[in-house]
GROMACS .gro file of C-alpha atoms in nm:
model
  236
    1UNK     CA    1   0.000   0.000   0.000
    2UNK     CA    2   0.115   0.356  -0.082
    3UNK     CA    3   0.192   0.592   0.195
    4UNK     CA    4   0.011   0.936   0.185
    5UNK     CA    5   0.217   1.229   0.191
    6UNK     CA    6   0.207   1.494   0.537
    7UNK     CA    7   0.068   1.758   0.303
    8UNK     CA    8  -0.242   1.524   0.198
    9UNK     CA    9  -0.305   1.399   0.606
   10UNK     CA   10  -0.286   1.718   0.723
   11UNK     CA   11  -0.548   1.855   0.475
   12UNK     CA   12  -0.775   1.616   0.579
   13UNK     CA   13  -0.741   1.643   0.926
   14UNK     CA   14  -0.836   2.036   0.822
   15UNK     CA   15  -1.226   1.903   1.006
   16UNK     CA   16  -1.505   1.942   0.776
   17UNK     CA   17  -1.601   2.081   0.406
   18UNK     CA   18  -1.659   2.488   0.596
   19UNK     CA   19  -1.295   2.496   0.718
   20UNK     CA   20  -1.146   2.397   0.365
   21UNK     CA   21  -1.400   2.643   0.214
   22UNK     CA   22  -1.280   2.914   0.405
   23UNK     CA   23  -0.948   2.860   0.379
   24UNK     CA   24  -0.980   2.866  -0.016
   25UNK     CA   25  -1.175   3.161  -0.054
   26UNK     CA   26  -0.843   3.300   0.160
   27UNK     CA   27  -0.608   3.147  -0.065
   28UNK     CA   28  -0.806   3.318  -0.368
   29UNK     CA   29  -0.870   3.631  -0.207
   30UNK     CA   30  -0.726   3.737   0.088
   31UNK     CA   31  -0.749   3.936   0.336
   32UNK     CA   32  -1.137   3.886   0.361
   33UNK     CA   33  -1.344   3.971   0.633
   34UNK     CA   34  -1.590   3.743   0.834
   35UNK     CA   35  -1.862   3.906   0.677
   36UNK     CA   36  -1.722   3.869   0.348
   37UNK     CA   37  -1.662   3.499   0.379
   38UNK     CA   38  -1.998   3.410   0.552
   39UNK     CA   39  -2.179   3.601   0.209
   40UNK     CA   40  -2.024   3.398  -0.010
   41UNK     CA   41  -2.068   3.061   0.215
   42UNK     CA   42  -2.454   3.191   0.248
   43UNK     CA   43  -2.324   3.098   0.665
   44UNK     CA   44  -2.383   3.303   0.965
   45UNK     CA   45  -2.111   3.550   1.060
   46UNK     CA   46  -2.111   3.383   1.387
   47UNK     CA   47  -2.051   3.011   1.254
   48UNK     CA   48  -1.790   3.116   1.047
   49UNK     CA   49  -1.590   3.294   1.330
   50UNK     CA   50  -1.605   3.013   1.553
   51UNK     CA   51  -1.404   2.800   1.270
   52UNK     CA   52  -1.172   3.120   1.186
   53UNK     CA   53  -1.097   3.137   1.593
   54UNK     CA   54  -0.992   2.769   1.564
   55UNK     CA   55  -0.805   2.837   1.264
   56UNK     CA   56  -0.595   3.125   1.422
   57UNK     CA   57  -0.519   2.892   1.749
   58UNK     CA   58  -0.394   2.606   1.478
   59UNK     CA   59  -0.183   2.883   1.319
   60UNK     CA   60  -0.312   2.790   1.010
   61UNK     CA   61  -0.507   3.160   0.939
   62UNK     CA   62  -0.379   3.514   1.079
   63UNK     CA   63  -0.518   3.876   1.103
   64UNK     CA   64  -0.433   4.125   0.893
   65UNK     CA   65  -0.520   4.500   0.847
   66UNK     CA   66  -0.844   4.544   0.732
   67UNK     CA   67  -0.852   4.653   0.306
   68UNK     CA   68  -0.817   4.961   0.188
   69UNK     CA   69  -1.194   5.087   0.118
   70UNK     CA   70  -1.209   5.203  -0.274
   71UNK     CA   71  -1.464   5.476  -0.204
   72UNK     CA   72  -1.210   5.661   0.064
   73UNK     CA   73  -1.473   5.675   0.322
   74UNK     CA   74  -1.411   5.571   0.646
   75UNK     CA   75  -1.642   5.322   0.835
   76UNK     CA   76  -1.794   5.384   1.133
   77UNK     CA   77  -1.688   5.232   1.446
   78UNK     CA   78  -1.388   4.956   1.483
   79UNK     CA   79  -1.276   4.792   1.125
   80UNK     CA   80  -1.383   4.483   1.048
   81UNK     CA   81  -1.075   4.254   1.106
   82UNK     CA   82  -0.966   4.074   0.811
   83UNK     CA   83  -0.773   3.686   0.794
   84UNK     CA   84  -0.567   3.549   0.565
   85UNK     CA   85  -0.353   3.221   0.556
   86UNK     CA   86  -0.021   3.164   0.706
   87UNK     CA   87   0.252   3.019   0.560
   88UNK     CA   88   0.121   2.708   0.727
   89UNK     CA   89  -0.200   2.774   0.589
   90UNK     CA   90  -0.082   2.751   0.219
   91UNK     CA   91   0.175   2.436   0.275
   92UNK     CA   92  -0.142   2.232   0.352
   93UNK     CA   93  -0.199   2.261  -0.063
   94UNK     CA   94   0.084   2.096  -0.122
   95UNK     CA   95   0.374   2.138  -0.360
   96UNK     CA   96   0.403   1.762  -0.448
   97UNK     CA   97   0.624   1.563  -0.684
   98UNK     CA   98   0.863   1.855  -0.660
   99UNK     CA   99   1.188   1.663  -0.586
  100UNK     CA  100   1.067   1.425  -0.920
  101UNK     CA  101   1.016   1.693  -1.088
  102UNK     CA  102   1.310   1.872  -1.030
  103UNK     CA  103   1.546   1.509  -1.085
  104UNK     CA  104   1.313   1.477  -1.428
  105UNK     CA  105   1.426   1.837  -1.553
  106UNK     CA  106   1.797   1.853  -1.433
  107UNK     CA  107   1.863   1.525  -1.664
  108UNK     CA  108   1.667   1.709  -1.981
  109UNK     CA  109   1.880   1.987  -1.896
  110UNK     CA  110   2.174   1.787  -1.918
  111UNK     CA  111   2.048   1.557  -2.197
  112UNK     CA  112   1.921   1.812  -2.446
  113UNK     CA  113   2.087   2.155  -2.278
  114UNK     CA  114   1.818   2.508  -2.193
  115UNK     CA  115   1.645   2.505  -2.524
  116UNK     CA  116   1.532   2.138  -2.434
  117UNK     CA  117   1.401   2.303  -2.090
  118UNK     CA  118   1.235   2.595  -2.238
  119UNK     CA  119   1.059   2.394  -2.543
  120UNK     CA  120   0.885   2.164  -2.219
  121UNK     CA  121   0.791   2.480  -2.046
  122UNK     CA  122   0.652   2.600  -2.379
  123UNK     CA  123   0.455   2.300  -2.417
  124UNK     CA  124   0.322   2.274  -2.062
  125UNK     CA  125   0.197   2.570  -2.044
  126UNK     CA  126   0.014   2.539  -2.398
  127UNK     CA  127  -0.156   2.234  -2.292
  128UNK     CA  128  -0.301   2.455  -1.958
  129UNK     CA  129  -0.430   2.767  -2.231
  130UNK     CA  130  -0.570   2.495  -2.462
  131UNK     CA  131  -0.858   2.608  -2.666
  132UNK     CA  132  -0.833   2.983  -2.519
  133UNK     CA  133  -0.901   3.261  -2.788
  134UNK     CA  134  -0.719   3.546  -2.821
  135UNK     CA  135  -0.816   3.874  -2.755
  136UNK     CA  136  -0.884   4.105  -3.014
  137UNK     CA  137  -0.815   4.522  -2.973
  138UNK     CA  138  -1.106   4.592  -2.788
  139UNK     CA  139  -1.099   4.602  -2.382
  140UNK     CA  140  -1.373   4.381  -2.320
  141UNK     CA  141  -1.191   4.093  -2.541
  142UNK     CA  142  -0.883   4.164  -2.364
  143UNK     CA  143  -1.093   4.119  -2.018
  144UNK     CA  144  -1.268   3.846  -2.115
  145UNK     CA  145  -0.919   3.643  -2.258
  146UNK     CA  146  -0.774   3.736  -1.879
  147UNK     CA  147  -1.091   3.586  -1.684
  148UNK     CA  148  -1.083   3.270  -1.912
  149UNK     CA  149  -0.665   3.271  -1.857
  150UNK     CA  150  -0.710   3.309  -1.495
  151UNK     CA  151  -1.005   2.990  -1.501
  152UNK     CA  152  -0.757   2.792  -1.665
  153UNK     CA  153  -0.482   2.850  -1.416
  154UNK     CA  154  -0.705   2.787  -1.154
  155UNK     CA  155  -0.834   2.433  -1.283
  156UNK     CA  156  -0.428   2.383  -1.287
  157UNK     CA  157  -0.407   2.466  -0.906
  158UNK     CA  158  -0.329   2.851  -0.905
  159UNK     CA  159  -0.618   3.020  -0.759
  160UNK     CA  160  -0.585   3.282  -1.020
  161UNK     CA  161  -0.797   3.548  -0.981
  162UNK     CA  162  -0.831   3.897  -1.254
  163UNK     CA  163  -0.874   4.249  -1.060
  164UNK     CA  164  -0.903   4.610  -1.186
  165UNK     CA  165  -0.568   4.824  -1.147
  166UNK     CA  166  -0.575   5.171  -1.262
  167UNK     CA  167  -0.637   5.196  -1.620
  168UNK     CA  168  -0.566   4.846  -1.672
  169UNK     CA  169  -0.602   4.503  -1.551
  170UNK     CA  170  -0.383   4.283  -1.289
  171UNK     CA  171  -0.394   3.842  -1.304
  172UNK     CA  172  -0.283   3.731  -0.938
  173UNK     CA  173  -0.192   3.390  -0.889
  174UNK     CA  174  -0.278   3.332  -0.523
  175UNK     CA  175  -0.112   2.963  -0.558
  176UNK     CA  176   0.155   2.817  -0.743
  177UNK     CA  177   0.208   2.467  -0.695
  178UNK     CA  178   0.518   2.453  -0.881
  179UNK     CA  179   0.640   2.747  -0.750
  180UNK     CA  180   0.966   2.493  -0.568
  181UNK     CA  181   1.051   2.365  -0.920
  182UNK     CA  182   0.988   2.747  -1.054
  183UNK     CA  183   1.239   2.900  -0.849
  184UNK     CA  184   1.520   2.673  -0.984
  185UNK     CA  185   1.389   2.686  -1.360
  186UNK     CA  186   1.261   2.963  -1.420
  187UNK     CA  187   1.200   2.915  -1.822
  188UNK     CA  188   0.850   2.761  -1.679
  189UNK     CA  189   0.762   3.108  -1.547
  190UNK     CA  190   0.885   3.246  -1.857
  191UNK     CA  191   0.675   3.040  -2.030
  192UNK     CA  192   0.387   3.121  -1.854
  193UNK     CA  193   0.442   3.531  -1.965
  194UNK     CA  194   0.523   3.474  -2.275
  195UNK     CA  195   0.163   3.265  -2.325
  196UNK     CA  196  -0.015   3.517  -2.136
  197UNK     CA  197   0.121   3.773  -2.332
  198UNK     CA  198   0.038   3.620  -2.682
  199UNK     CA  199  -0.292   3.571  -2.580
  200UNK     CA  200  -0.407   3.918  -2.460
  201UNK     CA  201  -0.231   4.081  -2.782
  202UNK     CA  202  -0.101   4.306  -2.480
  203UNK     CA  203   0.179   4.404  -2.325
  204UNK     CA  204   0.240   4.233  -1.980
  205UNK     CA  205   0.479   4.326  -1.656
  206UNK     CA  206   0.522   4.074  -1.419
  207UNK     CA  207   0.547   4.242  -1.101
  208UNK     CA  208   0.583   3.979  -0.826
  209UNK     CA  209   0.634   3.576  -0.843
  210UNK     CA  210   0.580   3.311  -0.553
  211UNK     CA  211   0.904   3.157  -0.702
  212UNK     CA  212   1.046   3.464  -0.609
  213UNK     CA  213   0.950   3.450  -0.238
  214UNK     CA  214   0.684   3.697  -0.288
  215UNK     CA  215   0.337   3.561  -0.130
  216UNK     CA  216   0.151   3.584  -0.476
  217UNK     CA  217   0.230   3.603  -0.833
  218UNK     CA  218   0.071   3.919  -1.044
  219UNK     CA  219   0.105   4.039  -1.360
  220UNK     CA  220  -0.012   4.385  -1.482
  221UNK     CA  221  -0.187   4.394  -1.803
  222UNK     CA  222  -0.190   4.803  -1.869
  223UNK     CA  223  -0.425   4.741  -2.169
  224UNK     CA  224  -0.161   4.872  -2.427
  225UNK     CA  225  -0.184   4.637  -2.748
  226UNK     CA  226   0.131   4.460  -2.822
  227UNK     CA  227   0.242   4.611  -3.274
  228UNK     CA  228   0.349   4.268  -3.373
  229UNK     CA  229   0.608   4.302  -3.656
  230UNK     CA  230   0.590   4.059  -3.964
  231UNK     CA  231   0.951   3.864  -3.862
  232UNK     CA  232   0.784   3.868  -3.493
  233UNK     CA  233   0.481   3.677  -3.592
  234UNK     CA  234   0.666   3.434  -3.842
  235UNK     CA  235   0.932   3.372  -3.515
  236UNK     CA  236   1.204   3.466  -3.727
   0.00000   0.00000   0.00000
């Protein structure tokens, strides 16, 4: 019989369908408020602060300062304290097979040298944007490539989400689970951009990378279409 990695017990010692609920709505958009998390739950406030109370005690959820309110008016009374997961929170969604993965990647390295590396990244992260159209000039293509980007990611494990910023748009990955491998191969982030990129016919700044250490990947999508030259498109 096949032993079952720490990650995978401890998840399901996580008690109950509520708590792992919770703590994914906080992977995918954190920091969220009680209230926030019991409207989307359709819960109580009440139930749903007895399991974040048990979740702080277990270490596995923390509180943070409340979000910045958009309409610059001030609330009445104390601020709602927000939660959002710790690093022990996040471990329990695993980052498995990444010492295979790792072994598998060093030997193509050193069997078929970087361009062997970076034509598997290429095709990885084609088979996760499979059957995604590109966006066309218009804003509302661009938006609507980014949402169906960041549903793709997230059926891959990277609790992608797609947010407003400024004049433009913002994709934060709230999850990487290859982010280990990632941070010692980077052509599979690189990858990732460059597919991103083609897609929205924009230009695209990654600003932050869990690979990097940073707690969430995002990448800024300015809405500024991309003047693809003739050699460009032919990959010449």
């Amino acid at each position: 019989m096949g032993s079952v990695s720490e990650s995978g017990t401890e998840m399901r010692n996580v008690e109950g369908d509520t708590r792992r609920h919770i703590m994914l709505i906080l992977l995918e958009r954190a920091p969220s408020t009680t209230a926030d998390i019991a409207e989307q739950l359709q819960l109580s406030t009440a139930g749903v602060r007895r399991h974040l109370d048990n979740l702080v005690e277990e270490n596995l959820v923390e509180a943070t300062k409340a979000r910045h309110n958009p309409g610059g008016q001030k609330a009445r009374g104390r601020p709602a304290k927000s939660f959002r997961l710790t690093d022990k929170g996040r471990s329990l969604f695993g980052h498995e097979y990444d010492t295979l993965a790792t072994s598998a990647l060093d030997a193509l390295r050193e069997i078929g040298g970087e361009g062997a590396v970076r034509e598997f990244a290429r095709r990885r992260i084609a088979t996760i944007v499979e059957g995604i159209t590109p966006a066309d000039v218009t804003e509302k293509s661009v938006e609507h490539t980014a949402r169906a980007l960041a549903e793709a990611f997230s059926r891959h494990g990277y609790a992608a989400t797609v947010d407003g910023a400024g004049a433009g748009l913002q994709i934060c990955q709230h999850h990487c689970p290859i982010s280990n491998v990632a941070s010692e191969f980077p052509e599979l982030c690189e990858a990732e951009h460059h597919a991103v990129s083609e897609l929205l016919g924009q230009h695209t700044q990654p600003l932050a990378t869990i690979a990097d250490g940073h707690g969430i990947c995002t990448t800024n999508i300015p809405l500024t279409p991309i003047t693809h030259t003739s050699d460009e498109r032919s990959g010449s």
